[in-house]
PDB file of C-alpha atoms in Angstrom:
ATOM      1  CA  MET A 669      47.563  -7.315  48.511  1.00 50.00           C
ATOM      2  CA  ALA A 670      49.126  -3.995  47.565  1.00 70.00           C
ATOM      3  CA  LEU A 671      47.070  -2.931  44.571  1.00 77.00           C
ATOM      4  CA  THR A 672      47.027   0.389  42.748  1.00 79.00           C
ATOM      5  CA  LYS A 673      45.338   1.492  39.546  1.00 77.00           C
ATOM      6  CA  HIS A 674      48.630   0.728  37.802  1.00 84.00           C
ATOM      7  CA  SER A 675      48.884  -2.855  39.132  1.00 92.00           C
ATOM      8  CA  ARG A 676      49.114  -5.777  36.727  1.00 96.00           C
ATOM      9  CA  PHE A 677      48.787  -9.519  37.200  1.00 97.00           C
ATOM     10  CA  THR A 678      51.381 -11.706  35.478  1.00 98.00           C
ATOM     11  CA  LEU A 679      49.831 -14.177  33.031  1.00 98.00           C
ATOM     12  CA  ASN A 680      51.132 -17.721  32.614  1.00 98.00           C
ATOM     13  CA  ASP A 681      52.927 -16.763  29.382  1.00 98.00           C
ATOM     14  CA  GLY A 682      54.832 -13.943  31.078  1.00 98.00           C
ATOM     15  CA  HIS A 683      52.789 -11.021  29.773  1.00 98.00           C
ATOM     16  CA  LYS A 684      51.052  -8.727  32.252  1.00 98.00           C
ATOM     17  CA  ILE A 685      47.411  -7.662  32.366  1.00 98.00           C
ATOM     18  CA  PRO A 686      46.183  -4.469  34.096  1.00 97.00           C
ATOM     19  CA  VAL A 687      43.918  -5.414  36.990  1.00 96.00           C
ATOM     20  CA  VAL A 688      41.201  -2.911  36.040  1.00 96.00           C
ATOM     21  CA  GLY A 689      39.786  -2.621  32.544  1.00 97.00           C
ATOM     22  CA  LEU A 690      37.060  -0.790  30.680  1.00 97.00           C
ATOM     23  CA  GLY A 691      34.346  -2.994  29.194  1.00 97.00           C
ATOM     24  CA  THR A 692      32.896  -1.763  25.898  1.00 97.00           C
ATOM     25  CA  TYR A 693      29.773  -3.875  25.422  1.00 94.00           C
ATOM     26  CA  ALA A 694      26.583  -1.849  25.068  1.00 89.00           C
ATOM     27  CA  PRO A 695      23.057  -2.802  23.960  1.00 85.00           C
ATOM     28  CA  GLN A 696      22.217  -1.890  20.373  1.00 85.00           C
ATOM     29  CA  GLU A 697      20.059   1.063  21.360  1.00 86.00           C
ATOM     30  CA  PHE A 698      23.138   2.933  22.628  1.00 89.00           C
ATOM     31  CA  PRO A 699      24.935   5.083  20.009  1.00 93.00           C
ATOM     32  CA  LYS A 700      28.365   3.699  19.163  1.00 93.00           C
ATOM     33  CA  SER A 701      29.790   7.191  19.593  1.00 94.00           C
ATOM     34  CA  LEU A 702      29.305   6.774  23.353  1.00 96.00           C
ATOM     35  CA  VAL A 703      31.756   3.861  23.341  1.00 97.00           C
ATOM     36  CA  GLU A 704      34.331   5.867  21.405  1.00 98.00           C
ATOM     37  CA  GLU A 705      34.128   8.772  23.857  1.00 98.00           C
ATOM     38  CA  ALA A 706      34.205   6.406  26.861  1.00 98.00           C
ATOM     39  CA  VAL A 707      37.437   4.794  25.644  1.00 98.00           C
ATOM     40  CA  LYS A 708      39.020   8.226  25.108  1.00 98.00           C
ATOM     41  CA  VAL A 709      38.041   9.351  28.604  1.00 98.00           C
ATOM     42  CA  ALA A 710      39.256   6.073  30.107  1.00 98.00           C
ATOM     43  CA  LEU A 711      42.693   6.391  28.530  1.00 98.00           C
ATOM     44  CA  GLU A 712      42.920  10.038  29.568  1.00 98.00           C
ATOM     45  CA  VAL A 713      42.224   9.273  33.242  1.00 97.00           C
ATOM     46  CA  GLY A 714      44.631   6.342  33.408  1.00 96.00           C
ATOM     47  CA  TYR A 715      43.022   3.121  32.171  1.00 97.00           C
ATOM     48  CA  ARG A 716      45.441   0.932  30.241  1.00 98.00           C
ATOM     49  CA  HIS A 717      43.154  -2.057  29.637  1.00 98.00           C
ATOM     50  CA  ILE A 718      40.367  -1.954  27.043  1.00 98.00           C
ATOM     51  CA  ASP A 719      38.134  -4.992  26.512  1.00 98.00           C
ATOM     52  CA  SER A 720      36.306  -5.344  23.197  1.00 98.00           C
ATOM     53  CA  ALA A 721      34.813  -8.046  20.980  1.00 98.00           C
ATOM     54  CA  PHE A 722      33.860  -8.496  17.346  1.00 98.00           C
ATOM     55  CA  ILE A 723      30.238  -9.230  18.238  1.00 97.00           C
ATOM     56  CA  TYR A 724      29.906  -5.892  20.069  1.00 97.00           C
ATOM     57  CA  ALA A 725      29.989  -4.266  16.606  1.00 96.00           C
ATOM     58  CA  ASN A 726      31.995  -1.324  17.904  1.00 96.00           C
ATOM     59  CA  GLU A 727      35.609  -2.355  17.291  1.00 98.00           C
ATOM     60  CA  VAL A 728      35.956   0.476  14.761  1.00 98.00           C
ATOM     61  CA  GLU A 729      34.987   3.055  17.384  1.00 98.00           C
ATOM     62  CA  VAL A 730      37.185   1.453  20.049  1.00 98.00           C
ATOM     63  CA  GLY A 731      40.150   1.417  17.670  1.00 98.00           C
ATOM     64  CA  ARG A 732      39.537   4.995  16.586  1.00 98.00           C
ATOM     65  CA  ALA A 733      39.613   6.115  20.218  1.00 98.00           C
ATOM     66  CA  ILE A 734      42.791   4.184  21.015  1.00 98.00           C
ATOM     67  CA  ASN A 735      44.579   5.507  17.956  1.00 98.00           C
ATOM     68  CA  ALA A 736      43.453   9.058  18.681  1.00 98.00           C
ATOM     69  CA  LYS A 737      44.975   8.872  22.152  1.00 98.00           C
ATOM     70  CA  ILE A 738      48.166   7.394  20.715  1.00 98.00           C
ATOM     71  CA  ALA A 739      48.307  10.175  18.133  1.00 98.00           C
ATOM     72  CA  ASP A 740      47.912  12.970  20.710  1.00 98.00           C
ATOM     73  CA  GLY A 741      50.560  11.479  22.985  1.00 98.00           C
ATOM     74  CA  THR A 742      48.278  10.372  25.830  1.00 98.00           C
ATOM     75  CA  VAL A 743      49.489   6.777  25.518  1.00 98.00           C
ATOM     76  CA  LYS A 744      51.861   4.623  23.520  1.00 98.00           C
ATOM     77  CA  ARG A 745      50.599   1.458  21.845  1.00 98.00           C
ATOM     78  CA  GLU A 746      52.682  -0.706  24.158  1.00 98.00           C
ATOM     79  CA  ASP A 747      50.975   0.906  27.168  1.00 97.00           C
ATOM     80  CA  VAL A 748      47.488  -0.231  26.145  1.00 98.00           C
ATOM     81  CA  PHE A 749      46.322  -3.783  26.801  1.00 98.00           C
ATOM     82  CA  CYS A 750      43.671  -4.424  24.140  1.00 98.00           C
ATOM     83  CA  THR A 751      41.438  -7.492  24.054  1.00 98.00           C
ATOM     84  CA  SER A 752      39.061  -8.814  21.417  1.00 98.00           C
ATOM     85  CA  LYS A 753      37.211 -12.081  21.011  1.00 98.00           C
ATOM     86  CA  LEU A 754      36.543 -14.831  18.485  1.00 98.00           C
ATOM     87  CA  TRP A 755      32.811 -15.068  17.774  1.00 98.00           C
ATOM     88  CA  SER A 756      30.909 -18.351  17.732  1.00 98.00           C
ATOM     89  CA  CYS A 757      30.541 -18.712  13.954  1.00 98.00           C
ATOM     90  CA  TYR A 758      34.330 -18.645  13.511  1.00 98.00           C
ATOM     91  CA  HIS A 759      35.376 -21.703  15.554  1.00 98.00           C
ATOM     92  CA  SER A 760      36.344 -23.808  12.527  1.00 98.00           C
ATOM     93  CA  PRO A 761      40.159 -23.609  12.345  1.00 98.00           C
ATOM     94  CA  GLU A 762      40.210 -22.046   8.873  1.00 98.00           C
ATOM     95  CA  TYR A 763      38.107 -19.110  10.166  1.00 98.00           C
ATOM     96  CA  VAL A 764      40.145 -18.261  13.262  1.00 98.00           C
ATOM     97  CA  ARG A 765      43.002 -16.264  11.767  1.00 98.00           C
ATOM     98  CA  PRO A 766      40.786 -14.373   9.281  1.00 98.00           C
ATOM     99  CA  ALA A 767      38.479 -13.458  12.176  1.00 98.00           C
ATOM    100  CA  LEU A 768      41.408 -12.125  14.183  1.00 98.00           C
ATOM    101  CA  GLU A 769      42.692 -10.213  11.174  1.00 98.00           C
ATOM    102  CA  LYS A 770      39.225  -8.715  10.712  1.00 98.00           C
ATOM    103  CA  SER A 771      39.273  -7.485  14.309  1.00 98.00           C
ATOM    104  CA  LEU A 772      42.759  -6.041  13.841  1.00 98.00           C
ATOM    105  CA  LYS A 773      41.575  -4.207  10.726  1.00 98.00           C
ATOM    106  CA  ASN A 774      38.544  -2.835  12.586  1.00 98.00           C
ATOM    107  CA  LEU A 775      40.719  -1.706  15.478  1.00 98.00           C
ATOM    108  CA  GLN A 776      43.481  -0.436  13.181  1.00 98.00           C
ATOM    109  CA  LEU A 777      46.060  -2.265  15.287  1.00 98.00           C
ATOM    110  CA  LYS A 778      48.961  -4.489  14.251  1.00 98.00           C
ATOM    111  CA  TYR A 779      48.483  -6.925  17.126  1.00 98.00           C
ATOM    112  CA  LEU A 780      46.192  -7.709  20.036  1.00 98.00           C
ATOM    113  CA  ASP A 781      47.354  -8.161  23.589  1.00 98.00           C
ATOM    114  CA  LEU A 782      44.695 -10.783  24.254  1.00 99.00           C
ATOM    115  CA  PHE A 783      42.389 -12.798  21.989  1.00 99.00           C
ATOM    116  CA  LEU A 784      39.678 -14.920  23.594  1.00 99.00           C
ATOM    117  CA  ILE A 785      37.322 -17.618  22.386  1.00 98.00           C
ATOM    118  CA  HIS A 786      34.182 -15.674  23.279  1.00 98.00           C
ATOM    119  CA  THR A 787      32.084 -18.704  24.187  1.00 98.00           C
ATOM    120  CA  PRO A 788      32.447 -22.497  23.984  1.00 98.00           C
ATOM    121  CA  VAL A 789      29.158 -22.659  22.070  1.00 97.00           C
ATOM    122  CA  GLU A 790      29.615 -22.796  18.291  1.00 98.00           C
ATOM    123  CA  PHE A 791      27.202 -21.684  15.582  1.00 98.00           C
ATOM    124  CA  LYS A 792      27.152 -22.778  11.951  1.00 98.00           C
ATOM    125  CA  PRO A 793      30.435 -21.611  10.359  1.00 98.00           C
ATOM    126  CA  GLY A 794      30.229 -18.548   8.132  1.00 97.00           C
ATOM    127  CA  ASP A 795      29.557 -14.830   8.274  1.00 95.00           C
ATOM    128  CA  ASP A 796      25.975 -15.118   9.519  1.00 97.00           C
ATOM    129  CA  LEU A 797      26.590 -14.185  13.151  1.00 97.00           C
ATOM    130  CA  PHE A 798      23.354 -15.760  14.420  1.00 97.00           C
ATOM    131  CA  PRO A 799      22.417 -18.404  11.826  1.00 98.00           C
ATOM    132  CA  THR A 800      18.874 -19.726  12.112  1.00 98.00           C
ATOM    133  CA  ASP A 801      16.831 -22.444  10.414  1.00 97.00           C
ATOM    134  CA  GLU A 802      13.412 -22.099   8.786  1.00 97.00           C
ATOM    135  CA  ASN A 803      11.831 -22.174  12.255  1.00 97.00           C
ATOM    136  CA  GLY A 804      13.972 -19.337  13.533  1.00 97.00           C
ATOM    137  CA  LYS A 805      16.081 -21.566  15.774  1.00 97.00           C
ATOM    138  CA  LEU A 806      19.827 -21.099  16.021  1.00 97.00           C
ATOM    139  CA  ILE A 807      21.926 -23.532  13.993  1.00 98.00           C
ATOM    140  CA  TYR A 808      24.741 -24.981  16.062  1.00 98.00           C
ATOM    141  CA  HIS A 809      27.924 -26.733  14.998  1.00 98.00           C
ATOM    142  CA  ASN A 810      30.367 -29.057  16.704  1.00 96.00           C
ATOM    143  CA  THR A 811      33.969 -28.235  15.864  1.00 98.00           C
ATOM    144  CA  ASP A 812      36.254 -29.785  18.483  1.00 98.00           C
ATOM    145  CA  ILE A 813      37.229 -26.850  20.700  1.00 98.00           C
ATOM    146  CA  ARG A 814      40.764 -28.259  20.789  1.00 98.00           C
ATOM    147  CA  ASP A 815      41.065 -27.715  17.030  1.00 98.00           C
ATOM    148  CA  THR A 816      39.911 -24.133  17.526  1.00 98.00           C
ATOM    149  CA  TRP A 817      42.544 -23.742  20.214  1.00 98.00           C
ATOM    150  CA  LYS A 818      45.300 -25.014  17.917  1.00 98.00           C
ATOM    151  CA  ALA A 819      44.366 -22.269  15.458  1.00 98.00           C
ATOM    152  CA  MET A 820      44.502 -19.750  18.309  1.00 99.00           C
ATOM    153  CA  GLU A 821      48.000 -20.987  19.139  1.00 99.00           C
ATOM    154  CA  ASP A 822      48.982 -20.491  15.496  1.00 98.00           C
ATOM    155  CA  CYS A 823      47.842 -16.869  15.697  1.00 98.00           C
ATOM    156  CA  LYS A 824      50.013 -16.319  18.758  1.00 98.00           C
ATOM    157  CA  GLU A 825      53.033 -17.834  17.028  1.00 98.00           C
ATOM    158  CA  ALA A 826      52.375 -15.642  13.982  1.00 98.00           C
ATOM    159  CA  GLY A 827      52.712 -12.558  16.185  1.00 98.00           C
ATOM    160  CA  LEU A 828      49.129 -11.389  15.655  1.00 98.00           C
ATOM    161  CA  VAL A 829      48.354 -11.650  19.374  1.00 98.00           C
ATOM    162  CA  LYS A 830      50.502 -11.760  22.489  1.00 98.00           C
ATOM    163  CA  SER A 831      48.261 -13.884  24.711  1.00 99.00           C
ATOM    164  CA  ILE A 832      45.314 -16.208  24.124  1.00 99.00           C
ATOM    165  CA  GLY A 833      42.519 -17.300  26.419  1.00 98.00           C
ATOM    166  CA  VAL A 834      38.850 -18.178  26.719  1.00 98.00           C
ATOM    167  CA  SER A 835      35.593 -16.699  27.934  1.00 98.00           C
ATOM    168  CA  ASN A 836      32.482 -18.250  29.481  1.00 97.00           C
ATOM    169  CA  PHE A 837      34.158 -21.656  29.869  1.00 98.00           C
ATOM    170  CA  ASN A 838      33.451 -24.023  32.750  1.00 98.00           C
ATOM    171  CA  HIS A 839      36.177 -26.177  34.274  1.00 97.00           C
ATOM    172  CA  LYS A 840      35.395 -29.220  32.132  1.00 97.00           C
ATOM    173  CA  GLN A 841      35.696 -27.189  28.941  1.00 98.00           C
ATOM    174  CA  LEU A 842      38.974 -25.769  30.202  1.00 98.00           C
ATOM    175  CA  GLU A 843      40.217 -29.271  30.938  1.00 98.00           C
ATOM    176  CA  LEU A 844      39.639 -30.286  27.318  1.00 98.00           C
ATOM    177  CA  ILE A 845      42.233 -27.712  26.321  1.00 98.00           C
ATOM    178  CA  LEU A 846      44.583 -28.225  29.258  1.00 98.00           C
ATOM    179  CA  ASN A 847      44.743 -31.984  28.673  1.00 98.00           C
ATOM    180  CA  MET A 848      44.980 -31.917  24.892  1.00 98.00           C
ATOM    181  CA  PRO A 849      48.000 -33.665  23.309  1.00 97.00           C
ATOM    182  CA  GLY A 850      50.597 -31.273  21.953  1.00 98.00           C
ATOM    183  CA  LEU A 851      49.364 -28.250  23.896  1.00 98.00           C
ATOM    184  CA  ARG A 852      51.684 -25.336  23.152  1.00 98.00           C
ATOM    185  CA  TYR A 853      50.091 -22.600  25.244  1.00 98.00           C
ATOM    186  CA  LYS A 854      47.645 -22.768  28.125  1.00 98.00           C
ATOM    187  CA  PRO A 855      44.791 -20.279  28.208  1.00 98.00           C
ATOM    188  CA  VAL A 856      46.077 -17.286  30.149  1.00 98.00           C
ATOM    189  CA  CYS A 857      42.646 -16.284  31.409  1.00 98.00           C
ATOM    190  CA  ASN A 858      38.976 -17.175  31.525  1.00 98.00           C
ATOM    191  CA  GLN A 859      36.651 -14.172  31.286  1.00 98.00           C
ATOM    192  CA  VAL A 860      33.301 -14.889  32.954  1.00 97.00           C
ATOM    193  CA  GLU A 861      30.473 -13.119  34.687  1.00 94.00           C
ATOM    194  CA  CYS A 862      31.457 -12.672  38.318  1.00 95.00           C
ATOM    195  CA  HIS A 863      30.171 -10.392  41.065  1.00 93.00           C
ATOM    196  CA  LEU A 864      28.881 -10.459  44.626  1.00 92.00           C
ATOM    197  CA  TYR A 865      25.718 -12.268  43.527  1.00 90.00           C
ATOM    198  CA  LEU A 866      27.655 -14.819  41.471  1.00 91.00           C
ATOM    199  CA  ASN A 867      31.014 -15.344  43.112  1.00 93.00           C
ATOM    200  CA  GLN A 868      32.383 -18.169  40.886  1.00 96.00           C
ATOM    201  CA  SER A 869      34.354 -19.498  43.870  1.00 96.00           C
ATOM    202  CA  LYS A 870      34.795 -23.036  42.524  1.00 97.00           C
ATOM    203  CA  LEU A 871      35.795 -21.863  39.058  1.00 98.00           C
ATOM    204  CA  LEU A 872      38.220 -19.352  40.607  1.00 98.00           C
ATOM    205  CA  GLU A 873      39.825 -22.106  42.662  1.00 98.00           C
ATOM    206  CA  PHE A 874      40.201 -24.287  39.557  1.00 98.00           C
ATOM    207  CA  CYS A 875      41.687 -21.467  37.492  1.00 98.00           C
ATOM    208  CA  LYS A 876      44.163 -20.521  40.202  1.00 98.00           C
ATOM    209  CA  SER A 877      45.284 -24.145  40.459  1.00 98.00           C
ATOM    210  CA  HIS A 878      46.226 -24.015  36.769  1.00 98.00           C
ATOM    211  CA  ASN A 879      47.722 -20.498  36.846  1.00 98.00           C
ATOM    212  CA  ILE A 880      44.834 -19.125  34.778  1.00 98.00           C
ATOM    213  CA  VAL A 881      43.631 -15.626  35.644  1.00 98.00           C
ATOM    214  CA  LEU A 882      39.904 -15.198  36.175  1.00 98.00           C
ATOM    215  CA  GLU A 883      38.623 -12.009  34.589  1.00 98.00           C
ATOM    216  CA  ALA A 884      35.228 -10.669  35.670  1.00 98.00           C
ATOM    217  CA  TYR A 885      32.627  -8.959  33.521  1.00 96.00           C
ATOM    218  CA  GLY A 886      29.326  -7.817  34.985  1.00 92.00           C
ATOM    219  CA  VAL A 887      31.266  -7.041  38.172  1.00 93.00           C
ATOM    220  CA  LEU A 888      28.731  -4.346  39.071  1.00 90.00           C
ATOM    221  CA  GLY A 889      25.841  -6.721  38.390  1.00 82.00           C
ATOM    222  CA  SER A 890      24.604  -8.212  35.153  1.00 64.00           C
ATOM    223  CA  THR A 891      23.581  -5.999  32.272  1.00 66.00           C
ATOM    224  CA  ARG A 892      19.850  -5.752  32.838  1.00 65.00           C
ATOM    225  CA  ASP A 893      18.936  -6.566  29.258  1.00 67.00           C
ATOM    226  CA  VAL A 894      15.213  -7.380  29.121  1.00 71.00           C
ATOM    227  CA  ASN A 895      15.997 -10.199  26.676  1.00 70.00           C
ATOM    228  CA  TRP A 896      18.078 -12.065  29.252  1.00 68.00           C
ATOM    229  CA  ILE A 897      17.502 -10.872  32.788  1.00 72.00           C
ATOM    230  CA  ASP A 898      14.452 -11.056  35.036  1.00 75.00           C
ATOM    231  CA  GLN A 899      13.677  -7.399  35.694  1.00 78.00           C
ATOM    232  CA  THR A 900      12.482  -8.257  39.205  1.00 79.00           C
ATOM    233  CA  ALA A 901      15.966  -9.472  40.129  1.00 79.00           C
ATOM    234  CA  PRO A 902      17.743  -7.451  42.826  1.00 84.00           C
ATOM    235  CA  ILE A 903      20.082  -4.666  41.697  1.00 89.00           C
ATOM    236  CA  LEU A 904      23.542  -5.292  43.084  1.00 91.00           C
ATOM    237  CA  LEU A 905      24.553  -1.658  43.494  1.00 92.00           C
ATOM    238  CA  GLU A 906      21.414  -1.026  45.548  1.00 92.00           C
ATOM    239  CA  ASP A 907      22.197  -3.828  48.002  1.00 91.00           C
ATOM    240  CA  PRO A 908      21.956  -2.538  51.606  1.00 91.00           C
ATOM    241  CA  VAL A 909      25.018  -4.466  52.870  1.00 89.00           C
ATOM    242  CA  LEU A 910      27.192  -3.147  50.066  1.00 91.00           C
ATOM    243  CA  ASN A 911      25.895   0.384  50.495  1.00 93.00           C
ATOM    244  CA  ALA A 912      26.449   0.343  54.261  1.00 91.00           C
ATOM    245  CA  ILE A 913      30.104  -0.638  53.813  1.00 89.00           C
ATOM    246  CA  ALA A 914      30.588   1.955  51.074  1.00 90.00           C
ATOM    247  CA  LYS A 915      29.063   4.713  53.203  1.00 92.00           C
ATOM    248  CA  LYS A 916      31.174   3.748  56.208  1.00 88.00           C
ATOM    249  CA  HIS A 917      34.390   4.150  54.230  1.00 85.00           C
ATOM    250  CA  GLY A 918      33.426   7.090  52.036  1.00 89.00           C
ATOM    251  CA  ARG A 919      33.435   5.057  48.837  1.00 91.00           C
ATOM    252  CA  THR A 920      30.891   4.222  46.169  1.00 92.00           C
ATOM    253  CA  PRO A 921      29.183   0.804  46.163  1.00 93.00           C
ATOM    254  CA  ALA A 922      30.840   0.154  42.787  1.00 93.00           C
ATOM    255  CA  GLN A 923      34.304   0.797  44.226  1.00 92.00           C
ATOM    256  CA  VAL A 924      33.733  -1.608  47.111  1.00 91.00           C
ATOM    257  CA  ALA A 925      32.265  -4.310  44.856  1.00 93.00           C
ATOM    258  CA  MET A 926      35.201  -4.045  42.460  1.00 94.00           C
ATOM    259  CA  ARG A 927      37.838  -3.880  45.182  1.00 91.00           C
ATOM    260  CA  HIS A 928      36.434  -7.052  46.724  1.00 91.00           C
ATOM    261  CA  MET A 929      36.995  -8.881  43.424  1.00 93.00           C
ATOM    262  CA  LEU A 930      40.537  -7.521  43.163  1.00 93.00           C
ATOM    263  CA  GLN A 931      41.283  -8.757  46.674  1.00 90.00           C
ATOM    264  CA  ARG A 932      40.290 -12.243  45.477  1.00 93.00           C
ATOM    265  CA  GLY A 933      42.845 -12.026  42.670  1.00 95.00           C
ATOM    266  CA  ILE A 934      40.308 -11.367  39.918  1.00 97.00           C
ATOM    267  CA  VAL A 935      40.801  -8.892  37.057  1.00 97.00           C
ATOM    268  CA  VAL A 936      37.777  -6.605  36.872  1.00 97.00           C
ATOM    269  CA  LEU A 937      36.036  -4.974  33.915  1.00 97.00           C
ATOM    270  CA  ALA A 938      33.615  -2.125  34.500  1.00 93.00           C
ATOM    271  CA  LYS A 939      31.415  -0.330  31.993  1.00 93.00           C
ATOM    272  CA  SER A 940      30.174   3.237  32.034  1.00 93.00           C
ATOM    273  CA  PHE A 941      29.647   6.057  29.555  1.00 93.00           C
ATOM    274  CA  LYS A 942      29.765   8.724  32.264  1.00 95.00           C
ATOM    275  CA  PRO A 943      33.200  10.363  32.646  1.00 97.00           C
ATOM    276  CA  GLU A 944      32.930  10.749  36.419  1.00 96.00           C
ATOM    277  CA  ARG A 945      31.930   7.099  36.881  1.00 95.00           C
ATOM    278  CA  ILE A 946      34.720   5.944  34.582  1.00 96.00           C
ATOM    279  CA  LYS A 947      37.198   7.843  36.748  1.00 95.00           C
ATOM    280  CA  GLN A 948      35.694   6.608  40.026  1.00 93.00           C
ATOM    281  CA  ASN A 949      35.812   2.981  38.903  1.00 93.00           C
ATOM    282  CA  LEU A 950      39.545   3.217  38.285  1.00 93.00           C
ATOM    283  CA  GLU A 951      40.098   4.485  41.836  1.00 90.00           C
ATOM    284  CA  VAL A 952      39.423   1.012  43.269  1.00 83.00           C
ATOM    285  CA  GLY A 953      43.172   0.552  42.990  1.00 60.00           C
ATOM    286  CA  ASP A 954      43.713   3.269  45.589  1.00 57.00           C
ATOM    287  CA  PRO A 955      44.029   2.203  49.233  1.00 53.00           C
ATOM    288  CA  LEU A 956      40.598   1.746  50.767  1.00 49.00           C
ATOM    289  CA  GLY A 957      41.761   1.868  54.349  1.00 48.00           C
ATOM    290  CA  GLY A 958      39.395  -0.043  56.606  1.00 49.00           C
ATOM    291  CA  ILE A 959      37.784  -1.865  53.698  1.00 53.00           C
ATOM    292  CA  TYR A 960      40.215  -4.691  54.395  1.00 51.00           C
ATOM    293  CA  GLN A 961      38.434  -5.188  57.705  1.00 53.00           C
ATOM    294  CA  GLU A 962      35.222  -5.743  55.775  1.00 57.00           C
ATOM    295  CA  GLU A 963      36.570  -8.616  53.690  1.00 55.00           C
ATOM    296  CA  ASN A 964      35.067 -11.292  55.945  1.00 56.00           C
ATOM    297  CA  ILE A 965      31.686  -9.597  55.759  1.00 53.00           C
ATOM    298  CA  LEU A 966      31.880  -9.349  51.981  1.00 60.00           C
ATOM    299  CA  ASN A 967      33.113 -12.932  51.635  1.00 59.00           C
ATOM    300  CA  GLN A 968      30.247 -14.260  53.756  1.00 52.00           C
ATOM    301  CA  PHE A 969      27.789 -12.028  51.928  1.00 55.00           C
ATOM    302  CA  SER A 970      29.058 -13.204  48.527  1.00 58.00           C
ATOM    303  CA  LEU A 971      29.163 -16.859  49.557  1.00 47.00           C
ATOM    304  CA  SER A 972      25.610 -16.914  50.923  1.00 46.00           C
ATOM    305  CA  LEU A 973      24.195 -15.242  47.822  1.00 53.00           C
ATOM    306  CA  GLY A 974      26.413 -17.226  45.474  1.00 49.00           C
ATOM    307  CA  GLU A 975      24.949 -20.445  46.785  1.00 38.00           C
ATOM    308  CA  SER A 976      21.331 -19.322  46.846  1.00 32.00           C
ATOM    309  CA  SER A 977      18.680 -19.365  44.154  1.00 28.00           C
ATOM    310  CA  LEU A 978      19.486 -15.728  43.435  1.00 31.00           C
ATOM    311  CA  CYS A 979      22.623 -16.697  41.591  1.00 34.00           C
ATOM    312  CA  HIS A 980      20.630 -18.603  38.982  1.00 33.00           C
ATOM    313  CA  ILE A 981      19.106 -15.317  37.849  1.00 32.00           C
ATOM    314  CA  TYR A 982      22.599 -14.247  36.821  1.00 30.00           C
ATOM    315  CA  GLN A 983      23.673 -17.527  35.233  1.00 34.00           C
ATOM    316  CA  MET A 984      21.461 -17.013  32.205  1.00 31.00           C
ATOM    317  CA  SER A 985      23.615 -17.028  29.092  1.00 31.00           C
ATOM    318  CA  HIS A 986      23.972 -13.667  27.403  1.00 31.00           C
ATOM    319  CA  VAL A 987      26.470 -11.997  25.131  1.00 34.00           C
ATOM    320  CA  THR A 988      28.873  -9.752  26.986  1.00 33.00           C
TER     321      THR A 988
END
């Protein structure tokens, strides 16, 4: 597969998505200004894919960075593939378009390139992002996801978004949409956690069979948020197999881990606030020479870990 940092995969609606993107999620303790500067740096060094979400609470900063780089001539709007996501309290059809319009206002953009249903799990409709009862337990709701999807389709037809998709869906949840009567547009992608410790091989096979692109977050290992992740879990970028391959080919472990996902036909999202790391992560599109010879090793490595108990550490639900 001849991939460069400028490569794009064609989505099932004809639009094209850059194969490498910058993720913008950050825990609350990180200043939002870091996200704004990271997006500026990313666009300056060549990224053309920025992934955001309403629940990240930094769409304003992401939009400010994108518009600043448009204003100074670094990029044109049509060059930047911008994603946002529908949060779980907005699944009721009457909330979908207003939620998208709210994201557009935050981002100061006229349209999105991609709008995703962030998660198949729905909370009580309204503006309380994490509604709880008197016992502090989340209040869930049960809007038919197919009705939510119809409202997403309406947004696409209204010109507010070019492509629509889902995130954190399993194959059965995808099938609900794919098999729904009167389907106008298939999901173009499914954004899920995917990395060497959680290879998502079965879900990838299903998505490919339906011409749905799999998009990976957490590609360098899950965000090690103490609220979600066992802190004794292994750190992917410290893995000895990965580091040995990276050292052999003069690359960083992150570059090898990301390139492996690209070779599988997966769009990758990487997060960093450090300019040098942001630049390095984009260079996975450059030829990696003998790394192709390591694909069997990486595939076996990923498969063995993906089927072991280790993967369950990384299957814990968390917002990303």
